[in-house]
Amino acid sequence: MLVSWEWLKQYLDLKISEAEVCDRLTLAGLNFDGASTVANDRCLDLEVTSNRPDWLGHIGIAREIGVLFDLDLKVPAADISATSTGGACPKIVQIEDEDFCPRYIARSVTGVTIGPSPAWLANRLETVGITVINNVVDVTNFVLMEIGQPLHAFDLDKISGDTITVRQATTGEKFTAIDHRDYELHSDDYVIADRRGAIALAGVMGGKSTEVSEMTHSLLIEAADFAALPVRTTSRRLKLKSDSSYRFERGVDPEMIDWASRRCCELIVETAGGEICEGRVFAGAAAPARKPVTLRFSQLMRVLGIDVPPAEVHRILEKLGNPVQKQTNDSITVVPASWRRDIYREIDLVEEVARIYGYDQIPERAGVLLSASHQSDLDRVRNKVRTAMLGMGFDETLTRSIVSDVWAKAFQGWSLSEPLSTSMPMVKGEDRLRISLLPSLLGARRNNEKFSYTQIDLYEIAKVYLPKSKALPDERYMVGITSGHGFYEMKGVVESLVAMLNPQAKLESIPYTDPMFEEGQGAHLTLRGTTLGYLGVVSQSKCKAFGLQKAASVAELDLGALMKLAVLVPQHQDFSTQPTMNRDLNLIVDEEVSWSQLQSIGYDAGGKLVESVTFQEIFRDPKKDGPGKKRVLFTITLQAYDRTLTGEEADATIANILVECEKQTGAKLLA
Amino acid sequence: MSLNDFIKQLDDLVESASKRFEDAINQTDHQVLEETRVEFLGAKSGKLKEAQKGLGKVAKEDKPIAGKRFNEVKTRLEELFQAATDVITGGSKKGNAEAIDVTLPGLRPRLGHIHPITQTIDELKDIMGRLGFTAVEGPEIEDDWHNFEALNIPLEHPARDPLDNFYLNLAAASHGGGNQLLRSQTSTVQIRVMENNEPPIRIVSLGRVYRPDEIDATHYAMFHQIEGLLVDTNVTMADLKYVLRLFASSYLGGDVEIRFRPSFFPFTEPSVEVDMRWQDTWLEFGGAGMVDPNVLKAVGYDPEKVTGFAFGLGVERLCMRRHGINDIRYLYDSNTKFLAQF
């Protein structure tokens, strides 16, 4: 809200410095955002919160200054009886929906001469950045900025028929506003209409057909109360914001509408001449009576932590315009000001007292006792994951949760449902809640490739949103990982991550086919039969789809599954201090035989002397071994808990393993 | 000259030479090294040459011992010189083995980086943890009740405008009819916690929140919030001030002053903006206030029995100010050059 310093002086005997006033206003809730000099005046920029429409006019701000500095507020009487000369308003007003328009006041002024505004009026408006148009329009704007009540002046002669109606628009109804643009209306919009059609978009903007022009002779002055929500809906839908809609969206003072109407007519006569018709049309109902509110003094200590002297409470509340109805030793009862719809409960009065008395009066009190807090398991696991990824050289990234439709469906390992969509995009073309982090990570790779960065090792811990019918979606934290390395490097990263959380965890993987992965280079990872995630080398087609130049691999792990396996407080396991013995085996097996088969046999057949079965390498020599064969070299580490193993024991164990390998997989020991 | 005298002379020579070569090493000075070489090993008037003259003066029968000793000393001095040279010139000249150029860069294991937003959140959580606030999280997709109604945000409040929120497009029938949206604030978590727990409550809720906004250097339609909530008997604004000051001092270090400015949030009454005075300027810290009685009622608490305070901060703003990041988009662009700075 832009405020003229000189204008404020109209209502207050203001002899305090601008700086002091702005400081106090800031600490009372009207944040001072800066000031500028305009001609011989100062323009202050004050930030008004949405609960204080009374501050959208100079009188409201002057009132606040009056409370803060104990000055008396002078509001013009707007007594038009002296200037009214006869006749009633020649129009009838009909309100079709009193929920939308609880009250409407029409007055008319005849015999006006449209022309430029006098200097005092033009100066006021110019200071606060409002374009000066003509004496009548300027007066409506002046009163708007004075009391916060929007007013509209129609050219009375251009209104057809005897009745104007406040009604819903019909869908498709056309309207040309005073900005000379055409709008197509909707049944959510409300209009002021004459016999022919809409002459104003209620609460938002007047119409061109009844616009005040140089030829205008008679006026109909509208002062009304329109409901916030429909005004906002219309204004937003049509992208048509006005000082008027801004104020109706926040609510006007229902008891000052008539004052504003009188004030407007009074100033029109003063600046444009003419005569005010004595009568007026009032449609709707008077503002409902205001309910008194009681503040118990004890609540000030209970909520604010300080006592405020009752006399000061009395002064503050009354000066703010809430007349005191009753005061006892324990409490005070006031009738909230008509412009303060935000005051209707005890706690609202507590806030008013605190605001004016000063939050600086509240001390810091250490009344809060010590309390134990704990880190959640989710945080512990996430921290461990981050530590591991950091150590393995991956940068953490954060990407948008909302992606394009194409990205949303690029990997459907977690859900085959249609991804959820939002009512509007987050950025152009992106309105799908992601069901996998992988597309976003591939997008991140592309962004980095664009800069010719080569080391693009990224991970993200974030949620995916898996649709569920009849409930909030299943939000799951995932760990998404990407790098430029191959399948085994990526698998190694996942294995290290899992091992860091639980060294005993047995990660199992089975081949997984998905358009995301290169044929035969995707894996579905499980832990004790439940899904941990997916891993693979990104297929050529997906690389192309994501605009990637170089090879990429990805993995996505369910953080919930990682949490289940995580050992947050490792327990000491008794371990053998006896020397170990390593035996290498080089077996020729069929190509189909998987490493995990051989490893399992190693453990099972070897029994409890087997400490570990460790893969070394695979080698193929079709000339010597024949086609479809491979040599698998691995090491078996043997150890006994309580003694040094003898060579015979070791040989026997290895022999068992060999026999089983041969029996189960047809493996032959390389001679 | 007696054999003993001769040997004594040689020993002194070794001792003084090793001291002088050490000096040269300590000064890593080629000049000093060269001077020292000339002083001891100089062909014409070096001290070794000088000592050699004594060899002629020892008794004949002592000559073999004296000669052997002299050769040892000569070798020793040459070794000292070589060692000093190696140290000063930075390389061994011995053998043909590949020389290590110690000035070459080491082979660094690559270290990753933790996102600055995560680091900021961790620090804030950590501070709040020390003040006894336990971190909790909740769903990012919420219903009208948790995001608005229970937070005392009525239907006509501008915050509920469909254009100001990411509502989900759902067929109402198959989703229980309730509106679902991406939460616009983390206060939703407070409601969920209070609904399921009795006071005292002392939590900090955090996470991603969403508001449609044109993305530019200072705005992003997705950001992070962290909110503190304390509900108990006898909680006042004086406690709020105290906790916020401790929080600010912990985060910024040193003396921080806290200032409240009146503001408006539907879920708190009174509502304030919190400023911190730090290094002589007032910085906006976030919003705070006493939990609105309507919110307490909405979760089944009795506002006559308990009071509470709440405060919320935008994580991005703190993070950007702290690290001097001038464009919010960097935070979500995944540029590794950006990420590697933190």
Tab-separated table of C-alpha atoms in Angstrom, chain B residues 10-305:
chain	number	residue	atom	x	y	z
B	10	LEU	CA	89.345	-36.680	11.137
B	11	ASP	CA	86.463	-37.188	13.594
B	12	ASP	CA	86.236	-33.450	14.165
B	13	LEU	CA	86.200	-32.990	10.435
B	14	VAL	CA	83.244	-35.377	10.018
B	15	GLU	CA	81.397	-33.742	12.843
B	16	SER	CA	81.794	-30.210	11.576
B	17	ALA	CA	81.060	-31.300	8.004
B	18	SER	CA	77.814	-33.004	8.980
B	19	LYS	CA	76.749	-29.891	10.839
B	20	ARG	CA	77.478	-27.668	7.863
B	21	PHE	CA	75.721	-29.973	5.379
B	22	GLU	CA	72.739	-30.076	7.687
B	23	ASP	CA	72.676	-26.315	7.720
B	24	ALA	CA	72.672	-26.370	3.948
B	25	ILE	CA	69.746	-28.813	4.007
B	26	ASN	CA	67.843	-26.735	6.504
B	27	GLN	CA	68.278	-23.670	4.374
B	28	THR	CA	67.652	-25.717	1.190
B	29	ASP	CA	70.193	-23.441	-0.303
B	30	HIS	CA	72.327	-24.458	-3.280
B	31	GLN	CA	74.741	-21.676	-2.568
B	32	VAL	CA	75.405	-22.823	0.977
B	33	LEU	CA	75.709	-26.401	-0.254
B	34	GLU	CA	78.322	-25.449	-2.833
B	35	GLU	CA	80.250	-23.402	-0.320
B	36	THR	CA	80.197	-26.318	2.062
B	37	ARG	CA	81.369	-28.704	-0.651
B	38	VAL	CA	84.296	-26.440	-1.469
B	39	GLU	CA	85.086	-25.979	2.212
B	40	PHE	CA	85.375	-29.697	2.863
B	41	LEU	CA	85.846	-31.446	-0.462
B	42	GLY	CA	87.531	-28.700	-2.434
B	43	ALA	CA	90.371	-30.148	-4.528
B	44	LYS	CA	92.807	-27.384	-3.779
B	45	SER	CA	92.262	-26.157	-0.274
B	46	GLY	CA	89.384	-28.220	1.064
B	47	LYS	CA	89.584	-29.357	4.654
B	48	LEU	CA	89.811	-32.997	3.549
B	49	LYS	CA	92.803	-32.136	1.379
B	50	GLU	CA	94.257	-30.363	4.363
B	51	ALA	CA	93.697	-33.428	6.563
B	52	GLN	CA	95.356	-35.629	3.956
B	53	LYS	CA	98.571	-33.745	4.615
B	54	GLY	CA	98.505	-35.036	8.201
B	55	LEU	CA	98.612	-38.566	6.809
B	56	GLY	CA	102.225	-38.071	5.796
B	57	LYS	CA	103.098	-37.081	9.309
B	58	VAL	CA	101.934	-40.151	11.194
B	59	ALA	CA	104.411	-42.861	12.099
B	60	LYS	CA	105.040	-45.395	9.375
B	61	GLU	CA	103.647	-48.331	11.331
B	62	ASP	CA	100.414	-46.416	11.937
B	63	LYS	CA	99.974	-45.487	8.276
B	64	PRO	CA	97.758	-48.466	7.218
B	65	ILE	CA	95.251	-47.699	9.989
B	66	ALA	CA	95.444	-43.969	9.388
B	67	GLY	CA	95.013	-44.462	5.643
B	68	LYS	CA	91.996	-46.720	6.058
B	69	ARG	CA	90.445	-44.259	8.418
B	70	PHE	CA	91.122	-41.423	6.019
B	71	ASN	CA	89.360	-43.257	3.176
B	72	GLU	CA	86.364	-43.928	5.391
B	73	VAL	CA	86.122	-40.281	6.259
B	74	LYS	CA	86.432	-39.282	2.624
B	75	THR	CA	83.571	-41.629	1.689
B	76	ARG	CA	81.533	-40.334	4.591
B	77	LEU	CA	81.991	-36.734	3.517
B	78	GLU	CA	81.028	-37.608	-0.044
B	79	GLU	CA	77.932	-39.356	1.253
B	80	LEU	CA	77.005	-36.355	3.320
B	81	PHE	CA	77.383	-34.152	0.284
B	82	GLN	CA	75.302	-36.493	-1.889
B	83	ALA	CA	72.588	-36.756	0.705
B	84	ALA	CA	72.441	-33.009	1.060
B	85	THR	CA	72.351	-32.615	-2.716
B	86	ASP	CA	69.507	-35.141	-2.992
B	87	VAL	CA	67.441	-33.365	-0.425
B	88	ILE	CA	68.007	-29.943	-1.869
B	89	THR	CA	67.594	-30.778	-5.540
B	90	GLY	CA	64.675	-33.046	-4.751
B	91	GLY	CA	65.756	-36.223	-6.440
B	92	SER	CA	67.803	-39.285	-6.055
B	93	LYS	CA	70.411	-39.642	-8.687
B	94	LYS	CA	71.033	-43.188	-7.742
B	95	GLY	CA	70.229	-45.922	-10.197
B	96	ASN	CA	67.889	-45.944	-13.132
B	97	ALA	CA	64.666	-46.668	-11.195
B	98	GLU	CA	61.796	-44.391	-12.207
B	99	ALA	CA	62.141	-41.244	-10.183
B	100	ILE	CA	59.238	-40.031	-8.067
B	101	ASP	CA	58.507	-36.447	-8.841
B	102	VAL	CA	57.089	-35.432	-5.518
B	103	THR	CA	55.641	-32.335	-7.084
B	104	LEU	CA	53.281	-34.392	-9.233
B	105	PRO	CA	49.672	-34.498	-7.972
B	106	GLY	CA	48.636	-37.431	-5.822
B	107	LEU	CA	46.077	-39.949	-6.975
B	108	ARG	CA	43.069	-38.694	-5.115
B	109	PRO	CA	40.143	-40.947	-4.368
B	110	ARG	CA	37.111	-39.077	-5.627
B	111	LEU	CA	34.946	-37.726	-2.830
B	112	GLY	CA	31.345	-36.868	-3.385
B	113	HIS	CA	29.502	-33.900	-1.999
B	114	ILE	CA	26.408	-33.498	0.053
B	115	HIS	CA	23.869	-31.100	-1.353
B	116	PRO	CA	23.936	-27.690	0.356
B	117	ILE	CA	20.208	-27.922	1.117
B	118	THR	CA	20.766	-31.238	2.865
B	119	GLN	CA	23.665	-29.741	4.783
B	120	THR	CA	21.528	-26.802	5.851
B	121	ILE	CA	18.660	-29.053	6.907
B	122	ASP	CA	21.043	-31.298	8.813
B	123	GLU	CA	22.476	-28.387	10.678
B	124	LEU	CA	19.084	-26.925	11.530
B	125	LYS	CA	17.824	-30.326	12.645
B	126	ASP	CA	20.927	-30.813	14.679
B	127	ILE	CA	20.499	-27.487	16.473
B	128	MET	CA	16.841	-28.150	17.125
B	129	GLY	CA	17.738	-31.620	18.323
B	130	ARG	CA	19.994	-30.128	20.943
B	131	LEU	CA	17.081	-27.965	22.053
B	132	GLY	CA	15.002	-31.085	22.498
B	133	PHE	CA	13.010	-31.028	19.257
B	134	THR	CA	12.657	-34.352	17.470
B	135	ALA	CA	12.614	-34.278	13.672
B	136	VAL	CA	9.560	-35.766	12.004
B	137	GLU	CA	8.342	-36.049	8.452
B	138	GLY	CA	5.026	-36.532	6.783
B	139	PRO	CA	3.493	-37.064	3.379
B	140	GLU	CA	4.073	-34.526	0.638
B	141	ILE	CA	0.676	-35.200	-0.821
B	142	GLU	CA	-2.030	-34.090	1.529
B	143	ASP	CA	-5.748	-33.638	1.790
B	144	ASP	CA	-7.597	-30.369	2.342
B	145	TRP	CA	-8.034	-31.133	5.992
B	146	HIS	CA	-4.354	-31.345	6.881
B	147	ASN	CA	-3.141	-28.671	4.509
B	148	PHE	CA	-5.859	-26.100	5.202
B	149	GLU	CA	-8.859	-26.843	7.391
B	150	ALA	CA	-7.062	-28.023	10.481
B	151	LEU	CA	-4.623	-25.141	10.076
B	152	ASN	CA	-7.465	-22.643	10.349
B	153	ILE	CA	-7.267	-21.701	6.677
B	154	PRO	CA	-10.904	-21.259	5.585
B	155	LEU	CA	-12.187	-21.965	2.115
B	156	GLU	CA	-12.225	-18.299	1.106
B	157	HIS	CA	-8.614	-17.740	2.131
B	158	PRO	CA	-6.424	-16.828	-0.836
B	159	ALA	CA	-3.957	-19.572	0.113
B	160	ARG	CA	-6.537	-22.095	-1.032
B	161	ASP	CA	-6.890	-20.718	-4.504
B	162	PRO	CA	-6.539	-23.554	-7.003
B	163	LEU	CA	-4.061	-21.465	-8.941
B	164	ASP	CA	-1.849	-21.171	-5.878
B	165	ASN	CA	-1.628	-24.888	-5.242
B	166	PHE	CA	-0.727	-28.075	-7.038
B	167	TYR	CA	-3.955	-30.023	-6.732
B	168	LEU	CA	-3.970	-33.541	-8.093
B	169	ASN	CA	-6.259	-34.393	-10.947
B	170	LEU	CA	-8.188	-37.253	-9.501
B	171	ALA	CA	-11.494	-38.765	-10.338
B	172	ALA	CA	-13.221	-37.881	-7.073
B	173	ALA	CA	-15.158	-41.130	-6.795
B	174	SER	CA	-12.188	-43.442	-6.904
B	175	HIS	CA	-10.221	-41.401	-4.371
B	176	GLY	CA	-12.703	-41.054	-1.573
B	177	GLY	CA	-13.822	-37.672	-2.829
B	178	GLY	CA	-11.243	-35.709	-0.845
B	179	ASN	CA	-9.130	-33.144	-2.598
B	180	GLN	CA	-5.478	-34.024	-2.722
B	181	LEU	CA	-2.686	-31.599	-3.275
B	182	LEU	CA	1.055	-31.282	-2.920
B	183	ARG	CA	1.427	-29.695	0.491
B	184	SER	CA	2.058	-25.988	0.468
B	185	GLN	CA	3.677	-25.999	3.897
B	186	THR	CA	5.169	-28.447	6.358
B	187	SER	CA	2.672	-27.416	9.037
B	188	THR	CA	0.652	-30.369	7.794
B	189	VAL	CA	3.031	-32.593	9.686
B	190	GLN	CA	2.270	-30.753	12.910
B	191	ILE	CA	-1.386	-31.615	12.499
B	192	ARG	CA	-0.579	-35.268	11.872
B	193	VAL	CA	1.668	-35.441	14.908
B	194	MET	CA	-0.816	-33.677	17.191
B	195	GLU	CA	-3.673	-35.844	15.956
B	196	ASN	CA	-1.813	-38.919	17.054
B	197	ASN	CA	-0.097	-37.751	20.218
B	198	GLU	CA	-0.989	-36.024	23.454
B	199	PRO	CA	0.965	-32.978	24.679
B	200	PRO	CA	3.715	-32.259	25.441
B	201	ILE	CA	4.760	-32.117	21.804
B	202	ARG	CA	8.175	-30.917	20.755
B	203	ILE	CA	8.940	-31.531	17.120
B	204	VAL	CA	10.560	-30.051	14.091
B	205	SER	CA	8.970	-30.985	10.792
B	206	LEU	CA	10.671	-30.538	7.503
B	207	GLY	CA	10.732	-31.388	3.867
B	208	ARG	CA	9.730	-30.404	0.391
B	209	VAL	CA	6.770	-28.091	-0.155
B	210	TYR	CA	5.205	-26.878	-3.375
B	211	ARG	CA	3.625	-23.652	-4.585
B	212	PRO	CA	3.089	-22.714	-8.200
B	213	ASP	CA	5.441	-19.912	-8.941
B	214	GLU	CA	7.215	-18.740	-12.027
B	215	ILE	CA	10.743	-20.080	-11.656
B	216	ASP	CA	13.435	-17.393	-11.636
B	217	ALA	CA	16.579	-16.491	-9.713
B	218	THR	CA	14.720	-16.046	-6.433
B	219	HIS	CA	11.640	-18.260	-6.842
B	220	TYR	CA	11.163	-21.952	-7.296
B	221	ALA	CA	7.912	-23.871	-7.317
B	222	MET	CA	9.434	-26.496	-5.039
B	223	PHE	CA	11.319	-25.629	-1.891
B	224	HIS	CA	12.043	-26.807	1.635
B	225	GLN	CA	10.643	-25.727	4.941
B	226	ILE	CA	11.521	-26.484	8.481
B	227	GLU	CA	9.017	-25.854	11.254
B	228	GLY	CA	9.261	-26.118	14.989
B	229	LEU	CA	6.306	-26.826	17.242
B	230	LEU	CA	6.099	-26.941	21.019
B	231	VAL	CA	2.811	-27.568	22.798
B	232	ASP	CA	2.571	-27.929	26.548
B	233	THR	CA	1.034	-26.316	29.572
B	234	ASN	CA	2.416	-22.832	30.240
B	235	VAL	CA	4.114	-22.156	26.920
B	236	THR	CA	4.277	-18.442	26.129
B	237	MET	CA	5.724	-16.054	23.583
B	238	ALA	CA	8.573	-15.421	26.004
B	239	ASP	CA	9.548	-19.061	25.558
B	240	LEU	CA	9.263	-18.685	21.804
B	241	LYS	CA	11.630	-15.745	21.888
B	242	TYR	CA	14.069	-17.671	24.015
B	243	VAL	CA	14.084	-20.762	21.824
B	244	LEU	CA	14.418	-18.714	18.650
B	245	ARG	CA	17.302	-16.753	20.070
B	246	LEU	CA	19.105	-19.932	21.055
B	247	PHE	CA	18.404	-21.311	17.614
B	248	ALA	CA	19.705	-18.200	15.879
B	249	SER	CA	22.780	-17.994	18.085
B	250	SER	CA	23.567	-21.632	17.424
B	251	TYR	CA	23.187	-21.213	13.694
B	252	LEU	CA	24.952	-17.901	13.258
B	253	GLY	CA	27.208	-18.043	16.256
B	254	GLY	CA	27.863	-15.249	18.662
B	255	ASP	CA	25.457	-12.643	19.893
B	256	VAL	CA	22.229	-12.570	18.015
B	257	GLU	CA	19.279	-10.451	18.967
B	258	ILE	CA	15.731	-11.480	18.115
B	259	ARG	CA	12.945	-9.130	17.136
B	260	PHE	CA	9.264	-9.851	16.596
B	261	ARG	CA	7.205	-7.926	14.084
B	262	PRO	CA	3.445	-8.505	13.938
B	263	SER	CA	2.330	-10.518	10.967
B	264	PHE	CA	-0.506	-12.740	9.905
B	265	PHE	CA	-0.658	-16.500	9.550
B	266	PRO	CA	-3.941	-18.346	9.905
B	267	PHE	CA	-2.467	-21.096	12.079
B	268	THR	CA	-0.920	-18.819	14.697
B	269	GLU	CA	-2.336	-16.035	16.847
B	270	PRO	CA	-0.549	-13.831	17.678
B	271	SER	CA	1.570	-14.159	14.542
B	272	VAL	CA	4.956	-12.548	14.092
B	273	GLU	CA	7.773	-12.219	11.645
B	274	VAL	CA	11.083	-12.961	13.293
B	275	ASP	CA	14.130	-10.826	12.544
B	276	MET	CA	17.623	-11.558	13.765
B	277	ARG	CA	20.100	-8.811	14.387
B	278	TRP	CA	23.390	-10.110	13.134
B	279	GLN	CA	26.450	-8.128	12.202
B	280	ASP	CA	24.481	-4.913	12.650
B	281	THR	CA	21.657	-5.685	10.272
B	282	TRP	CA	18.213	-7.140	10.757
B	283	LEU	CA	17.743	-10.295	8.742
B	284	GLU	CA	14.342	-11.829	8.183
B	285	PHE	CA	14.439	-15.240	9.745
B	286	GLY	CA	10.941	-16.626	9.280
B	287	GLY	CA	7.435	-16.615	10.643
B	288	ALA	CA	6.316	-17.648	14.095
B	289	GLY	CA	3.556	-17.318	16.635
B	290	MET	CA	1.411	-18.976	19.231
B	291	VAL	CA	-0.589	-21.908	17.892
B	292	ASP	CA	-4.079	-20.664	17.081
B	293	PRO	CA	-6.722	-22.058	19.460
B	294	ASN	CA	-8.672	-23.256	16.427
B	295	VAL	CA	-5.740	-25.438	15.436
B	296	LEU	CA	-5.502	-26.869	18.936
B	297	LYS	CA	-9.218	-27.590	18.849
B	298	ALA	CA	-8.971	-29.162	15.402
B	299	VAL	CA	-6.598	-31.816	16.723
B	300	GLY	CA	-8.650	-32.407	19.858
B	301	TYR	CA	-6.622	-30.395	22.362
B	302	ASP	CA	-8.205	-28.037	24.861
B	303	PRO	CA	-6.893	-24.500	24.274
B	304	GLU	CA	-7.798	-23.661	27.865
B	305	LYS	CA	-5.343	-26.303	29.057
